[in-house]
C-alpha atoms as a printed R data frame, in Angstrom:
    type eleno elety resid chain resno       x        y       z
1   ATOM     1    CA   MET     A     1 -43.331  -63.929 211.251
2   ATOM     2    CA   THR     A     2 -40.479  -64.122 213.754
3   ATOM     3    CA   ASP     A     3 -39.501  -67.254 215.723
4   ATOM     4    CA   MET     A     4 -40.974  -65.599 218.827
5   ATOM     5    CA   GLY     A     5 -44.201  -64.999 216.953
6   ATOM     6    CA   PHE     A     6 -44.368  -68.668 215.971
7   ATOM     7    CA   LYS     A     7 -43.845  -69.744 219.582
8   ATOM     8    CA   LYS     A     8 -46.572  -67.415 220.841
9   ATOM     9    CA   MET     A     9 -48.964  -68.666 218.181
10  ATOM    10    CA   ALA     A    10 -48.166  -72.287 219.059
11  ATOM    11    CA   GLY     A    11 -48.886  -71.657 222.740
12  ATOM    12    CA   TRP     A    12 -52.102  -69.794 221.995
13  ATOM    13    CA   LEU     A    13 -53.428  -72.509 219.697
14  ATOM    14    CA   ALA     A    14 -52.487  -75.269 222.138
15  ATOM    15    CA   ALA     A    15 -54.441  -73.482 224.870
16  ATOM    16    CA   LEU     A    16 -57.458  -73.177 222.577
17  ATOM    17    CA   VAL     A    17 -57.296  -76.892 221.813
18  ATOM    18    CA   LEU     A    18 -57.281  -77.781 225.511
19  ATOM    19    CA   VAL     A    19 -60.150  -75.413 226.380
20  ATOM    20    CA   ALA     A    20 -62.298  -76.551 223.475
21  ATOM    21    CA   ALA     A    21 -61.644  -80.236 224.110
22  ATOM    22    CA   SER     A    22 -62.354  -79.984 227.830
23  ATOM    23    CA   CYS     A    23 -65.936  -78.864 227.128
24  ATOM    24    CA   LEU     A    24 -66.756  -81.996 225.133
25  ATOM    25    CA   PRO     A    25 -67.651  -85.543 226.153
26  ATOM    26    CA   ALA     A    26 -64.637  -87.839 226.451
27  ATOM    27    CA   SER     A    27 -65.555  -89.675 223.249
28  ATOM    28    CA   ALA     A    28 -65.450  -86.419 221.276
29  ATOM    29    CA   GLN     A    29 -62.405  -84.807 222.908
30  ATOM    30    CA   GLN     A    30 -59.833  -86.730 220.873
31  ATOM    31    CA   ASP     A    31 -61.553  -85.935 217.555
32  ATOM    32    CA   ALA     A    32 -61.814  -82.247 218.472
33  ATOM    33    CA   ALA     A    33 -58.160  -82.088 219.474
34  ATOM    34    CA   GLU     A    34 -57.061  -83.789 216.253
35  ATOM    35    CA   LYS     A    35 -59.070  -81.337 214.144
36  ATOM    36    CA   GLU     A    36 -57.591  -78.322 215.923
37  ATOM    37    CA   ILE     A    37 -54.066  -79.714 215.616
38  ATOM    38    CA   GLU     A    38 -54.577  -80.301 211.892
39  ATOM    39    CA   ARG     A    39 -55.894  -76.742 211.526
40  ATOM    40    CA   TYR     A    40 -52.790  -75.435 213.298
41  ATOM    41    CA   ARG     A    41 -50.513  -77.509 211.067
42  ATOM    42    CA   ALA     A    42 -52.240  -76.200 207.958
43  ATOM    43    CA   MET     A    43 -51.693  -72.623 209.165
44  ATOM    44    CA   ILE     A    44 -47.951  -73.036 209.602
45  ATOM    45    CA   ASN     A    45 -47.281  -75.385 206.687
46  ATOM    46    CA   ASP     A    46 -46.938  -72.659 204.063
47  ATOM    47    CA   PRO     A    47 -43.340  -72.893 202.742
48  ATOM    48    CA   MET     A    48 -43.180  -69.101 202.637
49  ATOM    49    CA   ALA     A    49 -43.786  -69.041 206.400
50  ATOM    50    CA   ASN     A    50 -41.411  -71.887 207.299
51  ATOM    51    CA   PRO     A    51 -38.180  -70.642 208.943
52  ATOM    52    CA   GLY     A    52 -36.603  -73.998 208.067
53  ATOM    53    CA   PHE     A    53 -35.884  -72.598 204.632
54  ATOM    54    CA   LEU     A    54 -33.542  -70.061 206.204
55  ATOM    55    CA   ALA     A    55 -31.461  -73.052 207.323
56  ATOM    56    CA   VAL     A    56 -31.563  -74.374 203.759
57  ATOM    57    CA   ASP     A    57 -30.109  -71.083 202.504
58  ATOM    58    CA   ARG     A    58 -27.380  -71.119 205.160
59  ATOM    59    CA   GLY     A    59 -26.587  -74.735 204.291
60  ATOM    60    CA   GLU     A    60 -26.166  -73.864 200.626
61  ATOM    61    CA   ALA     A    61 -23.578  -71.235 201.556
62  ATOM    62    CA   LEU     A    62 -21.766  -73.682 203.870
63  ATOM    63    CA   TRP     A    63 -21.637  -76.331 201.128
64  ATOM    64    CA   ALA     A    64 -19.748  -73.906 198.873
65  ATOM    65    CA   ARG     A    65 -17.576  -72.325 201.590
66  ATOM    66    CA   LYS     A    66 -13.848  -73.116 201.478
67  ATOM    67    CA   ARG     A    67 -12.576  -74.320 204.842
68  ATOM    68    CA   GLY     A    68 -10.022  -76.546 206.529
69  ATOM    69    CA   ALA     A    69  -6.319  -77.020 205.987
70  ATOM    70    CA   LYS     A    70  -6.910  -77.609 202.269
71  ATOM    71    CA   ASN     A    71  -9.108  -74.496 201.929
72  ATOM    72    CA   VAL     A    72 -11.639  -76.279 199.724
73  ATOM    73    CA   SER     A    73 -15.407  -76.561 199.745
74  ATOM    74    CA   LEU     A    74 -17.580  -79.654 200.219
75  ATOM    75    CA   GLU     A    75 -18.647  -79.533 196.584
76  ATOM    76    CA   SER     A    76 -16.549  -82.598 195.736
77  ATOM    77    CA   CYS     A    77 -18.081  -84.654 198.561
78  ATOM    78    CA   ASP     A    78 -19.726  -87.840 197.256
79  ATOM    79    CA   LEU     A    79 -23.011  -88.519 199.058
80  ATOM    80    CA   GLY     A    80 -23.626  -91.647 197.022
81  ATOM    81    CA   GLU     A    81 -24.673  -90.270 193.661
82  ATOM    82    CA   GLY     A    82 -21.255  -89.010 192.605
83  ATOM    83    CA   ALA     A    83 -19.010  -86.153 193.677
84  ATOM    84    CA   GLY     A    84 -21.031  -83.024 194.320
85  ATOM    85    CA   LYS     A    85 -24.338  -84.526 193.139
86  ATOM    86    CA   LEU     A    86 -27.098  -83.715 195.619
87  ATOM    87    CA   GLU     A    87 -30.389  -84.399 193.824
88  ATOM    88    CA   GLY     A    88 -31.779  -87.664 195.148
89  ATOM    89    CA   ALA     A    89 -28.815  -88.402 197.421
90  ATOM    90    CA   TYR     A    90 -30.737  -87.993 200.679
91  ATOM    91    CA   ALA     A    91 -33.467  -90.345 199.440
92  ATOM    92    CA   LYS     A    92 -30.929  -93.195 199.396
93  ATOM    93    CA   LEU     A    93 -29.274  -92.579 202.754
94  ATOM    94    CA   PRO     A    94 -28.015  -94.231 204.906
95  ATOM    95    CA   ARG     A    95 -25.973  -96.356 202.513
96  ATOM    96    CA   TYR     A    96 -22.636  -98.154 202.177
97  ATOM    97    CA   PHE     A    97 -19.637  -96.073 201.051
98  ATOM    98    CA   LYS     A    98 -16.752  -98.051 199.627
99  ATOM    99    CA   ASP     A    99 -14.132  -95.353 200.311
100 ATOM   100    CA   ALA     A   100 -14.944  -95.419 204.031
101 ATOM   101    CA   ASP     A   101 -15.953  -99.109 204.109
102 ATOM   102    CA   ARG     A   102 -18.924  -98.125 206.283
103 ATOM   103    CA   VAL     A   103 -22.642  -97.567 206.152
104 ATOM   104    CA   MET     A   104 -23.222  -93.885 206.888
105 ATOM   105    CA   ASP     A   105 -26.114  -91.523 207.348
106 ATOM   106    CA   LEU     A   106 -25.874  -87.973 206.016
107 ATOM   107    CA   GLU     A   107 -24.330  -86.442 209.123
108 ATOM   108    CA   GLN     A   108 -21.686  -89.158 209.413
109 ATOM   109    CA   ARG     A   109 -20.836  -88.734 205.758
110 ATOM   110    CA   LEU     A   110 -20.555  -84.958 206.033
111 ATOM   111    CA   LEU     A   111 -18.162  -85.316 208.983
112 ATOM   112    CA   TRP     A   112 -16.099  -87.779 206.936
113 ATOM   113    CA   CYS     A   113 -15.947  -85.373 203.958
114 ATOM   114    CA   MET     A   114 -14.978  -82.471 206.201
115 ATOM   115    CA   GLN     A   115 -12.120  -84.495 207.656
116 ATOM   116    CA   LYS     A   116 -10.922  -86.185 204.457
117 ATOM   117    CA   ILE     A   117 -11.591  -83.576 201.772
118 ATOM   118    CA   GLN     A   118 -11.220  -80.312 203.675
119 ATOM   119    CA   GLU     A   119  -8.943  -81.573 206.474
120 ATOM   120    CA   LEU     A   120 -11.182  -79.600 208.820
121 ATOM   121    CA   ASP     A   121 -11.001  -80.032 212.587
122 ATOM   122    CA   THR     A   122 -14.589  -81.109 213.238
123 ATOM   123    CA   ALA     A   123 -14.495  -80.806 217.051
124 ATOM   124    CA   ASP     A   124 -16.361  -77.495 216.921
125 ATOM   125    CA   ILE     A   125 -18.809  -78.848 214.319
126 ATOM   126    CA   VAL     A   126 -19.681  -81.730 216.658
127 ATOM   127    CA   LYS     A   127 -19.904  -79.396 219.653
128 ATOM   128    CA   ARG     A   128 -22.474  -77.319 217.746
129 ATOM   129    CA   ARG     A   129 -24.241  -80.349 216.258
130 ATOM   130    CA   PHE     A   130 -27.580  -79.215 217.713
131 ATOM   131    CA   GLY     A   131 -28.434  -75.535 217.575
132 ATOM   132    CA   GLY     A   132 -29.881  -73.550 220.455
133 ATOM   133    CA   PRO     A   133 -30.122  -69.995 221.787
134 ATOM   134    CA   GLY     A   134 -27.079  -68.171 220.454
135 ATOM   135    CA   VAL     A   135 -25.698  -71.363 218.873
136 ATOM   136    CA   GLU     A   136 -25.822  -71.974 215.124
137 ATOM   137    CA   SER     A   137 -25.398  -75.529 213.874
138 ATOM   138    CA   ASP     A   138 -23.544  -76.094 210.604
139 ATOM   139    CA   MET     A   139 -24.829  -79.667 210.532
140 ATOM   140    CA   GLN     A   140 -28.475  -78.717 210.849
141 ATOM   141    CA   ASP     A   141 -28.094  -76.180 208.047
142 ATOM   142    CA   LEU     A   142 -26.186  -78.555 205.746
143 ATOM   143    CA   VAL     A   143 -28.685  -81.367 206.317
144 ATOM   144    CA   GLY     A   144 -31.561  -78.991 205.595
145 ATOM   145    CA   PHE     A   145 -29.970  -77.886 202.315
146 ATOM   146    CA   ILE     A   146 -29.031  -81.383 201.128
147 ATOM   147    CA   ALA     A   147 -32.280  -83.059 202.188
148 ATOM   148    CA   ASN     A   148 -34.289  -80.364 200.405
149 ATOM   149    CA   LYS     A   149 -32.616  -81.466 197.153
150 ATOM   150    CA   SER     A   150 -34.573  -84.736 197.492
151 ATOM   151    CA   SER     A   151 -37.876  -83.059 198.348
152 ATOM   152    CA   GLY     A   152 -40.684  -84.533 196.266
153 ATOM   153    CA   MET     A   153 -38.790  -87.805 195.773
154 ATOM   154    CA   LYS     A   154 -39.450  -91.095 197.529
155 ATOM   155    CA   TYR     A   155 -37.272  -92.937 200.021
156 ATOM   156    CA   GLN     A   156 -35.291  -95.745 198.401
157 ATOM   157    CA   PRO     A   157 -33.647  -97.809 201.178
158 ATOM   158    CA   GLN     A   158 -30.257  -99.241 200.247
159 ATOM   159    CA   VAL     A   159 -30.003 -102.775 201.648
160 ATOM   160    CA   SER     A   160 -28.212 -104.762 198.938
161 ATOM   161    CA   HIS     A   161 -24.642 -104.632 200.314
162 ATOM   162    CA   PRO     A   162 -23.829 -107.125 203.121
163 ATOM   163    CA   LYS     A   163 -22.957 -104.271 205.481
164 ATOM   164    CA   GLU     A   164 -26.257 -102.550 204.712
165 ATOM   165    CA   LYS     A   165 -28.103 -105.777 205.511
166 ATOM   166    CA   GLU     A   166 -26.124 -106.076 208.729
167 ATOM   167    CA   MET     A   167 -27.016 -102.530 209.758
168 ATOM   168    CA   LEU     A   168 -30.693 -103.193 209.045
169 ATOM   169    CA   ALA     A   169 -30.625 -106.237 211.324
170 ATOM   170    CA   VAL     A   170 -28.820 -104.290 214.066
171 ATOM   171    CA   GLY     A   171 -31.275 -101.405 213.740
172 ATOM   172    CA   GLU     A   172 -34.268 -103.716 214.091
173 ATOM   173    CA   ALA     A   173 -32.725 -105.336 217.172
174 ATOM   174    CA   LEU     A   174 -32.044 -101.914 218.729
175 ATOM   175    CA   PHE     A   175 -35.584 -100.787 217.986
176 ATOM   176    CA   HIS     A   176 -37.023 -103.668 220.022
177 ATOM   177    CA   ARG     A   177 -34.349 -103.796 222.751
178 ATOM   178    CA   ARG     A   178 -35.588 -102.823 226.214
179 ATOM   179    CA   ALA     A   179 -33.070 -101.086 228.462
180 ATOM   180    CA   GLY     A   180 -32.504  -98.158 230.798
181 ATOM   181    CA   VAL     A   181 -33.963  -97.379 234.204
182 ATOM   182    CA   ASN     A   182 -37.504  -97.464 232.786
183 ATOM   183    CA   ASP     A   183 -36.977 -100.674 230.792
184 ATOM   184    CA   PHE     A   184 -38.205  -98.870 227.664
185 ATOM   185    CA   SER     A   185 -37.569  -99.663 224.026
186 ATOM   186    CA   CYS     A   186 -38.553  -97.783 220.881
187 ATOM   187    CA   THR     A   187 -41.565 -100.109 220.658
188 ATOM   188    CA   THR     A   188 -42.849  -98.783 223.996
189 ATOM   189    CA   CYS     A   189 -44.028  -95.673 222.152
190 ATOM   190    CA   HIS     A   190 -43.818  -96.697 218.502
191 ATOM   191    CA   GLY     A   191 -44.773 -100.380 218.441
192 ATOM   192    CA   ASP     A   192 -48.515 -100.280 217.801
193 ATOM   193    CA   ASP     A   193 -51.260  -98.285 216.099
194 ATOM   194    CA   GLY     A   194 -53.112  -95.500 217.867
195 ATOM   195    CA   ARG     A   195 -50.652  -94.730 220.652
196 ATOM   196    CA   ARG     A   196 -50.242  -91.162 221.850
197 ATOM   197    CA   ILE     A   197 -48.660  -88.970 224.493
198 ATOM   198    CA   ARG     A   198 -51.204  -86.349 225.597
199 ATOM   199    CA   LEU     A   199 -52.340  -84.739 222.304
200 ATOM   200    CA   GLN     A   200 -49.430  -86.129 220.291
201 ATOM   201    CA   ALA     A   201 -50.140  -89.142 218.068
202 ATOM   202    CA   LEU     A   202 -47.199  -91.566 217.925
203 ATOM   203    CA   PRO     A   203 -46.317  -93.227 214.607
204 ATOM   204    CA   ASN     A   204 -46.048  -97.011 214.461
205 ATOM   205    CA   PHE     A   205 -42.562  -98.041 213.297
206 ATOM   206    CA   ALA     A   206 -42.974 -101.744 214.051
207 ATOM   207    CA   LYS     A   207 -44.364 -102.312 210.570
208 ATOM   208    CA   PRO     A   208 -43.961 -100.701 207.162
209 ATOM   209    CA   GLY     A   209 -46.684  -98.357 206.041
210 ATOM   210    CA   LYS     A   210 -48.186  -94.887 206.095
211 ATOM   211    CA   ASP     A   211 -47.076  -93.932 209.636
212 ATOM   212    CA   ALA     A   212 -43.424  -94.608 208.947
213 ATOM   213    CA   GLN     A   213 -43.577  -93.130 205.442
214 ATOM   214    CA   GLU     A   214 -45.092  -89.833 206.553
215 ATOM   215    CA   THR     A   215 -42.808  -89.520 209.572
216 ATOM   216    CA   MET     A   216 -39.529  -90.270 207.819
217 ATOM   217    CA   GLY     A   217 -40.540  -88.124 204.857
218 ATOM   218    CA   SER     A   218 -40.930  -85.078 207.122
219 ATOM   219    CA   TRP     A   219 -37.389  -84.991 208.609
220 ATOM   220    CA   PRO     A   220 -35.465  -82.723 208.894
221 ATOM   221    CA   THR     A   221 -38.125  -80.434 210.309
222 ATOM   222    CA   TYR     A   222 -38.350  -76.967 211.811
223 ATOM   223    CA   ARG     A   223 -39.564  -77.236 215.419
224 ATOM   224    CA   VAL     A   224 -41.578  -74.140 216.313
225 ATOM   225    CA   SER     A   225 -41.240  -74.860 220.040
226 ATOM   226    CA   GLN     A   226 -37.437  -74.973 219.736
227 ATOM   227    CA   SER     A   227 -36.922  -72.356 217.004
228 ATOM   228    CA   GLN     A   228 -34.553  -74.768 215.279
229 ATOM   229    CA   LEU     A   229 -34.382  -77.033 212.265
230 ATOM   230    CA   ARG     A   230 -33.882  -80.524 213.706
231 ATOM   231    CA   THR     A   231 -32.348  -83.575 212.059
232 ATOM   232    CA   MET     A   232 -32.997  -87.289 212.585
233 ATOM   233    CA   GLN     A   233 -29.822  -87.475 214.690
234 ATOM   234    CA   HIS     A   234 -31.407  -84.986 217.087
235 ATOM   235    CA   ARG     A   235 -34.774  -86.776 217.058
236 ATOM   236    CA   LEU     A   236 -33.197  -90.103 218.054
237 ATOM   237    CA   TRP     A   237 -30.881  -88.448 220.597
238 ATOM   238    CA   ASP     A   238 -33.935  -86.867 222.203
239 ATOM   239    CA   CYS     A   239 -35.835  -90.172 222.195
240 ATOM   240    CA   TYR     A   240 -32.994  -91.842 224.097
241 ATOM   241    CA   ARG     A   241 -32.880  -88.922 226.522
242 ATOM   242    CA   GLN     A   242 -36.596  -89.150 227.211
243 ATOM   243    CA   MET     A   243 -36.374  -92.922 227.725
244 ATOM   244    CA   ARG     A   244 -33.601  -92.281 230.277
245 ATOM   245    CA   HIS     A   245 -31.167  -94.374 228.258
246 ATOM   246    CA   PRO     A   246 -27.461  -93.513 228.066
247 ATOM   247    CA   ILE     A   247 -27.127  -90.656 225.573
248 ATOM   248    CA   PRO     A   248 -25.811  -91.981 222.227
249 ATOM   249    CA   GLU     A   249 -22.634  -90.548 220.769
250 ATOM   250    CA   TYR     A   250 -23.176  -88.174 217.866
251 ATOM   251    CA   GLY     A   251 -22.671  -89.905 214.540
252 ATOM   252    CA   SER     A   252 -22.601  -93.343 216.139
253 ATOM   253    CA   ASP     A   253 -23.165  -96.507 214.115
254 ATOM   254    CA   GLY     A   254 -26.014  -97.405 216.462
255 ATOM   255    CA   ILE     A   255 -28.013  -94.317 215.481
256 ATOM   256    CA   THR     A   256 -27.260  -95.016 211.819
257 ATOM   257    CA   ALA     A   257 -28.462  -98.609 212.216
258 ATOM   258    CA   LEU     A   258 -31.728  -97.382 213.755
259 ATOM   259    CA   THR     A   259 -32.130  -94.943 210.877
260 ATOM   260    CA   VAL     A   260 -31.573  -97.731 208.327
261 ATOM   261    CA   TYR     A   261 -34.375  -99.701 209.978
262 ATOM   262    CA   MET     A   262 -36.741  -96.713 210.115
263 ATOM   263    CA   VAL     A   263 -36.082  -95.787 206.489
264 ATOM   264    CA   GLN     A   264 -36.810  -99.399 205.545
265 ATOM   265    CA   MET     A   265 -40.158  -99.162 207.349
266 ATOM   266    CA   GLY     A   266 -40.831  -95.908 205.498
267 ATOM   267    CA   ALA     A   267 -39.777  -97.158 202.066
268 ATOM   268    CA   GLY     A   268 -41.618  -95.405 199.263
269 ATOM   269    CA   GLY     A   269 -42.646  -92.470 201.424
270 ATOM   270    CA   GLU     A   270 -42.458  -89.039 199.823
271 ATOM   271    CA   ILE     A   271 -39.835  -86.657 201.183
272 ATOM   272    CA   THR     A   272 -41.185  -83.167 201.886
273 ATOM   273    CA   VAL     A   273 -38.516  -81.210 203.717
274 ATOM   274    CA   PRO     A   274 -37.899  -79.137 205.590
275 ATOM   275    CA   SER     A   275 -41.304  -79.663 207.140
276 ATOM   276    CA   ILE     A   276 -42.560  -77.697 210.131
277 ATOM   277    CA   LYS     A   277 -43.828  -79.117 213.419
278 ATOM   278    CA   ARG     A   278 -44.922  -77.778 216.770
């Protein structure tokens, strides 16, 4: 099925959910909506029907492509498990890298490898960090490919190094910090059980457990409504945008700190990526 077909199906099913739910008593509307949403998710969750795997294939080609002033590939990039070793690397990110003396998430680390190993000008990579109509994103494709190498494994947060512990503390503080014109924080939406926006259930990230495990284990994900594979960098960028906060810089340490905290809350969760969402 084409991306356009997915979008039409998503709109059709959403309309059915609203019509069906509106005919029920208020106490039954939420249960009916949840059942229809789960039915929709089951329909699109077949890996053979998930366009996110096209991004995985493109990412595999990008990983092996020779680029930059040195005309070399990324295959010698160390993502924490050794040069070129991808299996299980995503499950332990973000983490501290001695050669950079920084805690990095996957996208930060890929930028670093492009600059240091390939001597590639990454200005265009950053400009195309998030794909859209007529715009392909190397980062989205690379993250999809690399993350998929940890699919079926469990998140193993790395918080033993002093800088990892520092990033965890910063991430927790950022998660609870209220700011912006609406005085929102991450906890406004994700600080308690059972919160939702319209038909969308909101995971609780204020405590470790199933919500955080299932959410973190499903990113990167293919968004049917956007016809794009989206990474955690995009998810957090969009959260800040919706809260009317200043937009964070791509690859910033603040976003990495938040990710460290969220991975810690989701410790032990199984990674199943790329997933597919509405």
